[in-house]
Coordinates of C-alpha atoms in Angstrom, one line a residue:
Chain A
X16 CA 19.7 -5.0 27.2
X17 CA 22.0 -3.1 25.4
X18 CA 21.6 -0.7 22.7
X19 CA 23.1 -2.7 20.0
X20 CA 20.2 -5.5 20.8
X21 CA 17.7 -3.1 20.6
X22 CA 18.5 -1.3 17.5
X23 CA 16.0 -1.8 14.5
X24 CA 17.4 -4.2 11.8
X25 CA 15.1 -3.7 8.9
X26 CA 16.4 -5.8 5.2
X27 CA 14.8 -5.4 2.5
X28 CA 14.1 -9.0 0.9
X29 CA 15.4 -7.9 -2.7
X30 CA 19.1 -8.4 -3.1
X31 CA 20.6 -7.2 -6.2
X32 CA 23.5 -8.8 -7.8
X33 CA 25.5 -5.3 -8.6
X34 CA 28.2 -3.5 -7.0
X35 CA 26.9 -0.7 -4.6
X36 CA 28.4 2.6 -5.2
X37 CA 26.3 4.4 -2.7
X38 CA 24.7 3.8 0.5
X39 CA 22.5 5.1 3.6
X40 CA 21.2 4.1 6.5
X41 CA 17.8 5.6 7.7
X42 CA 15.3 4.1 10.3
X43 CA 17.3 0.9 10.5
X44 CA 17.5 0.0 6.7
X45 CA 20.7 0.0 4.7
X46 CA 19.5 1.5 1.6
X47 CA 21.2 1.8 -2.0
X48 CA 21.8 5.0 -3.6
X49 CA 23.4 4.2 -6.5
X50 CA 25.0 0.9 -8.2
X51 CA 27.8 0.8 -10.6
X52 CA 27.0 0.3 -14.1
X53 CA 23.5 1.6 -14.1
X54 CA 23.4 2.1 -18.0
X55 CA 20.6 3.9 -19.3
X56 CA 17.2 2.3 -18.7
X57 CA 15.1 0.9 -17.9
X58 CA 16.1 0.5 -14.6
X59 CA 14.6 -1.7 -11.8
X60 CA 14.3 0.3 -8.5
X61 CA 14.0 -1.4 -4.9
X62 CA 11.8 0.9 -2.6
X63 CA 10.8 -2.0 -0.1
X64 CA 12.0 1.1 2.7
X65 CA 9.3 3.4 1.6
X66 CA 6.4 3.6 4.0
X67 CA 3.4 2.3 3.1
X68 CA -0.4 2.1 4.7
X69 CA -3.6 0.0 4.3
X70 CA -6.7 2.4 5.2
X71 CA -9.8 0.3 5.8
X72 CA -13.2 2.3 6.9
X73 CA -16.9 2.3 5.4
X74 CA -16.7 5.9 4.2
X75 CA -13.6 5.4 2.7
X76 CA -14.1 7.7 -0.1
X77 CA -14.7 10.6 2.0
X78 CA -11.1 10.4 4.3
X79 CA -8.5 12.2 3.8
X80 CA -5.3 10.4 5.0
X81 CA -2.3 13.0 5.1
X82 CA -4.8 15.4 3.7
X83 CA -5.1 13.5 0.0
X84 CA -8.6 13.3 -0.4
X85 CA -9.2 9.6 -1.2
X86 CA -10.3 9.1 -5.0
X87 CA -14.3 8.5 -5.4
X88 CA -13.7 5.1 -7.5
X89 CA -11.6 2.1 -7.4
X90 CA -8.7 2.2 -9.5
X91 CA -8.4 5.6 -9.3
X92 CA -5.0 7.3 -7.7
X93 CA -4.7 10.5 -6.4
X94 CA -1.0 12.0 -5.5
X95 CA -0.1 14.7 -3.7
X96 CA 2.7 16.1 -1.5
X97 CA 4.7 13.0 -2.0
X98 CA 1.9 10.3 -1.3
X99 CA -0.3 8.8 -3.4
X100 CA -3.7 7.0 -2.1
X101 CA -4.4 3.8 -4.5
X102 CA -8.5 3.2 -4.0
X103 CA -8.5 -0.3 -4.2
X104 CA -12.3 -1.3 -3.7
X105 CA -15.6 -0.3 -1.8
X106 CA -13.9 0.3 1.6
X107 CA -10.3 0.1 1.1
X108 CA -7.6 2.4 -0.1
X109 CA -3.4 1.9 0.2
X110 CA -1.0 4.9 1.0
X111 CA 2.7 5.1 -0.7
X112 CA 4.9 7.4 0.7
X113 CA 6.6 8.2 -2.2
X114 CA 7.9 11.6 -1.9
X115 CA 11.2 12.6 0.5
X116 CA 12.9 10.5 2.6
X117 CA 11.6 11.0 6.2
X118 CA 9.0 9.1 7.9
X119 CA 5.8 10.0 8.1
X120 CA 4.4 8.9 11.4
X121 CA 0.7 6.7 10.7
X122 CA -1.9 9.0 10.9
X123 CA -4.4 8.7 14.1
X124 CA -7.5 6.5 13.5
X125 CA -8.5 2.3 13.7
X126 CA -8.5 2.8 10.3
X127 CA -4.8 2.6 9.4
X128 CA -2.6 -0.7 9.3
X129 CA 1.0 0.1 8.5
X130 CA 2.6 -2.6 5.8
X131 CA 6.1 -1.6 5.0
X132 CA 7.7 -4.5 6.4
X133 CA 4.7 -6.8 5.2
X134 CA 5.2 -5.8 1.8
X135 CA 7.5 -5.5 -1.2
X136 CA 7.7 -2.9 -3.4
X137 CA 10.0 -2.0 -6.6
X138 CA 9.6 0.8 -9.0
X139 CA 10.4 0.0 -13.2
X140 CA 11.5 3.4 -14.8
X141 CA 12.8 5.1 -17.6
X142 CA 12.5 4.2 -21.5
X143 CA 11.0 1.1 -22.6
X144 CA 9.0 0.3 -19.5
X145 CA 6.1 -0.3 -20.9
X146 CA 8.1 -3.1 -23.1
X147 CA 9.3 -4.5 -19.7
X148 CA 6.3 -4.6 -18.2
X149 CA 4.8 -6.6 -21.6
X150 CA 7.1 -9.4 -20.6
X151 CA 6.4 -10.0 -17.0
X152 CA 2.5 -9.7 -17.2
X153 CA -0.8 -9.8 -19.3
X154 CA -2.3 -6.6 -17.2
X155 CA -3.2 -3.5 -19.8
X156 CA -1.2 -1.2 -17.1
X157 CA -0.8 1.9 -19.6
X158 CA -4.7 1.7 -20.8
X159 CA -5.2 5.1 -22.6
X160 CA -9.0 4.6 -21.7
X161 CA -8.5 5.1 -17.8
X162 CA -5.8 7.4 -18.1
X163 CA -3.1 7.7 -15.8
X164 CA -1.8 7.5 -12.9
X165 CA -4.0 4.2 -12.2
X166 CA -4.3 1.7 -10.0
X167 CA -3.9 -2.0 -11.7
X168 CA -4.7 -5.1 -9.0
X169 CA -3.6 -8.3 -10.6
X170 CA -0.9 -11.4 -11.3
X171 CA 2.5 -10.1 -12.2
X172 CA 4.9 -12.8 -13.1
X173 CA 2.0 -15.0 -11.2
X174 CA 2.3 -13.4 -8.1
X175 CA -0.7 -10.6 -6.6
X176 CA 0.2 -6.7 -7.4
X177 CA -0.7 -3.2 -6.3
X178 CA 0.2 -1.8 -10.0
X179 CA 0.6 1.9 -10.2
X180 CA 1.4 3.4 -13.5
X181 CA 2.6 6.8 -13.1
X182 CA 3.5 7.4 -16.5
X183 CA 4.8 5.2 -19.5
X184 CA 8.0 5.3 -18.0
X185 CA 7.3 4.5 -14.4
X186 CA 5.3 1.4 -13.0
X187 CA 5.6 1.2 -9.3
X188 CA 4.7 -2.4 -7.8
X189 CA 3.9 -4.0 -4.3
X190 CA 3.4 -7.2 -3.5
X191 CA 4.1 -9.8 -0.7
X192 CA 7.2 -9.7 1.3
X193 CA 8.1 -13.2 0.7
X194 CA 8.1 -12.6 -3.2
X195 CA 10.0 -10.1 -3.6
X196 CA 13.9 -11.6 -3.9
X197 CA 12.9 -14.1 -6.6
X198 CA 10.2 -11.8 -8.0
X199 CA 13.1 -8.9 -8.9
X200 CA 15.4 -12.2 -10.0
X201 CA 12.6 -13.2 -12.6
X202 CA 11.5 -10.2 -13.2
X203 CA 15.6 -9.1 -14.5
X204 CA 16.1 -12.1 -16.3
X205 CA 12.9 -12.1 -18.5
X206 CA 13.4 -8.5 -19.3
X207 CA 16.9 -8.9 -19.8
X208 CA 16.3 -8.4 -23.5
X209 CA 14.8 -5.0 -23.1
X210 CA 18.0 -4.2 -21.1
X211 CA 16.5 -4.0 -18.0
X212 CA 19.2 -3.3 -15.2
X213 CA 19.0 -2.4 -11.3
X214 CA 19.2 1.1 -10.2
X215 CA 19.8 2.6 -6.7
X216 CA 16.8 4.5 -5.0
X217 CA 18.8 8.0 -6.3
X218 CA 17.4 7.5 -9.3
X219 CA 13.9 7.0 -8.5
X220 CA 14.3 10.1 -6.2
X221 CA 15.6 12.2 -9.5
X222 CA 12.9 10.8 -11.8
X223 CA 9.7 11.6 -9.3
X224 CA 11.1 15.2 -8.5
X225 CA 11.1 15.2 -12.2
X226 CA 8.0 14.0 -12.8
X227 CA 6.1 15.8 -9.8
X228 CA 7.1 19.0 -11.1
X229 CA 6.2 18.5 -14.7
X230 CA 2.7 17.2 -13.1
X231 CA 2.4 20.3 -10.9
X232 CA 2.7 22.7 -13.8
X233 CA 0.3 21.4 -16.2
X234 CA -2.9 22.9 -15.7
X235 CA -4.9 20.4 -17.8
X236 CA -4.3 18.0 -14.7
X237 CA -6.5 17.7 -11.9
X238 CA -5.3 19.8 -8.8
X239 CA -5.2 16.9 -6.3
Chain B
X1 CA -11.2 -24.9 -21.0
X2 CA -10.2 -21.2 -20.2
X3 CA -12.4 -18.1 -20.3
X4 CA -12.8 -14.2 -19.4
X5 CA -14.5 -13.0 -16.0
X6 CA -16.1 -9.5 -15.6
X7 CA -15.1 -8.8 -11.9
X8 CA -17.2 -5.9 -10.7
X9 CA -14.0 -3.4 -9.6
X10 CA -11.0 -4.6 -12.5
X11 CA -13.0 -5.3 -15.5
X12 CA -12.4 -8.1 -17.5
X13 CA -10.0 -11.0 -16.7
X14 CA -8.9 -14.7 -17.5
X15 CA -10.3 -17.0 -15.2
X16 CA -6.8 -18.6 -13.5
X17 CA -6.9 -14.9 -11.7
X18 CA -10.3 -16.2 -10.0
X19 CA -11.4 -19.0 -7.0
X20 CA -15.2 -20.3 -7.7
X21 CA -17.2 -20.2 -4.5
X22 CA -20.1 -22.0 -6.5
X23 CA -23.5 -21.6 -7.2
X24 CA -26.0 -18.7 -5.6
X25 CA -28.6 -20.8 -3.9
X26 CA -30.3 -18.5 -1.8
X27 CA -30.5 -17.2 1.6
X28 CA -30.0 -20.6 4.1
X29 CA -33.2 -21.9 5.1
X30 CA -34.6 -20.8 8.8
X31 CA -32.8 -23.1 11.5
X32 CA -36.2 -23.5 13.3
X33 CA -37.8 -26.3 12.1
X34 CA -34.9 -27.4 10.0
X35 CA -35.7 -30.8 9.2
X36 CA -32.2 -33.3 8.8
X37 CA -33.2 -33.8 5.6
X38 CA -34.0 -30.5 4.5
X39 CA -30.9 -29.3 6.0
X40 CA -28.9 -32.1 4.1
X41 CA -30.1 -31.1 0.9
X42 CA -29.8 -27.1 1.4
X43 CA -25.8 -28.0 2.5
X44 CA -25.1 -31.1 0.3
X45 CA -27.3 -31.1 -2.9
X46 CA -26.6 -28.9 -6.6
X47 CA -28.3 -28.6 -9.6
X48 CA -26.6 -28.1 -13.1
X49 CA -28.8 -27.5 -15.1
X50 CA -27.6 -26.4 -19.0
X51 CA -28.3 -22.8 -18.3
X52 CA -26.9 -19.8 -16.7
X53 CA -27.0 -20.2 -13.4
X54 CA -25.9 -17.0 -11.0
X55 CA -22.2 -18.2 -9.0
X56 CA -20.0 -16.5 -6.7
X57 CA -16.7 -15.6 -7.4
X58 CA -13.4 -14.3 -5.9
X59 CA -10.9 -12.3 -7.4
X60 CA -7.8 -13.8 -5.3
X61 CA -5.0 -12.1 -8.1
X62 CA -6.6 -9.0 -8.1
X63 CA -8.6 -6.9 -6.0
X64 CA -9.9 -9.7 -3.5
X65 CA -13.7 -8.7 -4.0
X66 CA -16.1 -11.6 -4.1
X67 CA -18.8 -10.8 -6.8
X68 CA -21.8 -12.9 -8.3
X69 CA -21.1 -13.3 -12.1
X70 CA -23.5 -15.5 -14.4
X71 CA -22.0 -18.5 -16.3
X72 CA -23.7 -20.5 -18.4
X73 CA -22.2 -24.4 -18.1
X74 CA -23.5 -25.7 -21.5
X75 CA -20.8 -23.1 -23.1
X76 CA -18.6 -22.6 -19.8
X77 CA -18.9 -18.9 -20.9
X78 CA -19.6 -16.1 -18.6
X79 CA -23.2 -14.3 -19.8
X80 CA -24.0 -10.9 -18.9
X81 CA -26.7 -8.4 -19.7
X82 CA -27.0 -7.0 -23.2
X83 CA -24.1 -9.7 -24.4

């Protein structure tokens, strides 16, 4: 077998109909860095690439995958060094590798089911995100009540989400591989009023350094 | 007729988010002894009556827990404790 048959071919199943500007290969995926005519938000961001992990164990609350301490309750999100550990329910939890672009390798333990290639996921950012978000789905993502960053599990344009809301300008999304092309199609077209556009994964990159250090320096914020 | 479901782990939602799995009846009767007809009833047979009645439910949409939730099916209203 040669080495061209036994290279990785990993695609994404968003396509985006822009002009890339920009783009790398890393761990067999052709990613986008930038697109041409960005404008100025709010952008749609494909991170189907980033690693992602399902942990599954009776004491779930108690682990500590990648040394994040797993939040006591469900819905809660905890983020640290680049990951963020989504408690989804009484013995679940899901891992985003958000942070830096190498690849973590899947921690040791019968525990952990790695999903990247089972899933989709896409990131909304910058201003008026929380408007785009009010046209694709009846979840309260941005509920002052439970604070954020939390974990929203529900239909987005119909279809099962992992909703994270970092901020109110960041939502980041997963949901079923087989969604995702005409999921980011919808999901551009009915916020198309709100001037929704895609974006390369630079600009999530930019945003979440951004944000990660604006987190790390307020002391009102929990450690973890 | 639409109506809002309190699943246990995401609060309140609408009820096209959930899958019915019907109505609690109890642990299954002991298989020793199991008359046909007892079994036929236990597997086959439902009451309705006009009063809340304790069901199972699955959040498919959302976090995939089933739960037990207590609907009344003279109103089709959910009814929890305290209102």
């Amino acid at each position: 077998m040669t080495a061209t048959a036994t290279a990785r071919i990993r695609r994404s199943p968003v396509r985006f109909d822009a002009t890339a500007l920009e783009r790398t290969s890393r761990d067999g995926w052709d990613i986008v860095r930038r697109y041409s005519d960005e404008g100025g938000g709010p952008w749609l961001v494909d991170l189907s690439h980033r690693c992602r992990w399902d942990l599954q164990h009776p004491d779930v609350g108690n682990q500590r995958p990648f040394g994040v301490p797993v939040p006591s309750k469900p819905g809660e999100v905890a983020i640290s060094d680049g990951f963020a550990v989504n408690r989804m329910n009484r013995t679940q939890a899901s891992l985003w590798h958000l942070g830096g672009n190498d690849r973590p390798a899947t921690p040791s333990g019968v525990g952990f089911t790695e999903t990247t290639d089972g899933h989709c996921m896409l990131a909304f950012l910058g201003p008026e995100t929380a408007s785009v978000f009010e046209h694709l789905s009846d979840l309260d993502v941005f509920d002052p009540e439970r604070g954020l960053p939390r974990l929203v599990q529900g239909p987005v344009l119909h279809v099962p989400c992992q909703v994270v809301a970092l901020g109110s300008n960041a939502v980041i999304l997963t949901l079923s591989r087989g969604y995702g092309r005409t999921f980011a199609e919808a999901a551009l077209q009915f916020a198309r009023p709100c001037g929704l556009r895609p974006a390369g994964e630079a600009r999530f990159d930019e945003w979440f350094v951004r944000w990660a250090s604006t987190r790390s320096s307020d002391p009102s914020l929990p450690s973890r | 007729m639409t109506f809002m479901l309190t699943c246990p782990i995401c609060g309140r939602r609408e009820l096209h988010e959930f899958l019915c799995g019907g109505q609690e009846r109890g642990p299954r009767p002991p298989q020793e002894g199991l008359s046909a007809e007892a079994h036929f009833r236990y597997a086959q047979f439902r009451s309705i009556p006009p009063a809340p009645q304790p069901e199972w439910w699955y959040h498919g949409q959302g976090c995939g827990v089933w739960f037990k939730a207590t609907r009344n099916p003279a109103t089709n209203r959910e009814e929890r404790p305290g209102g």
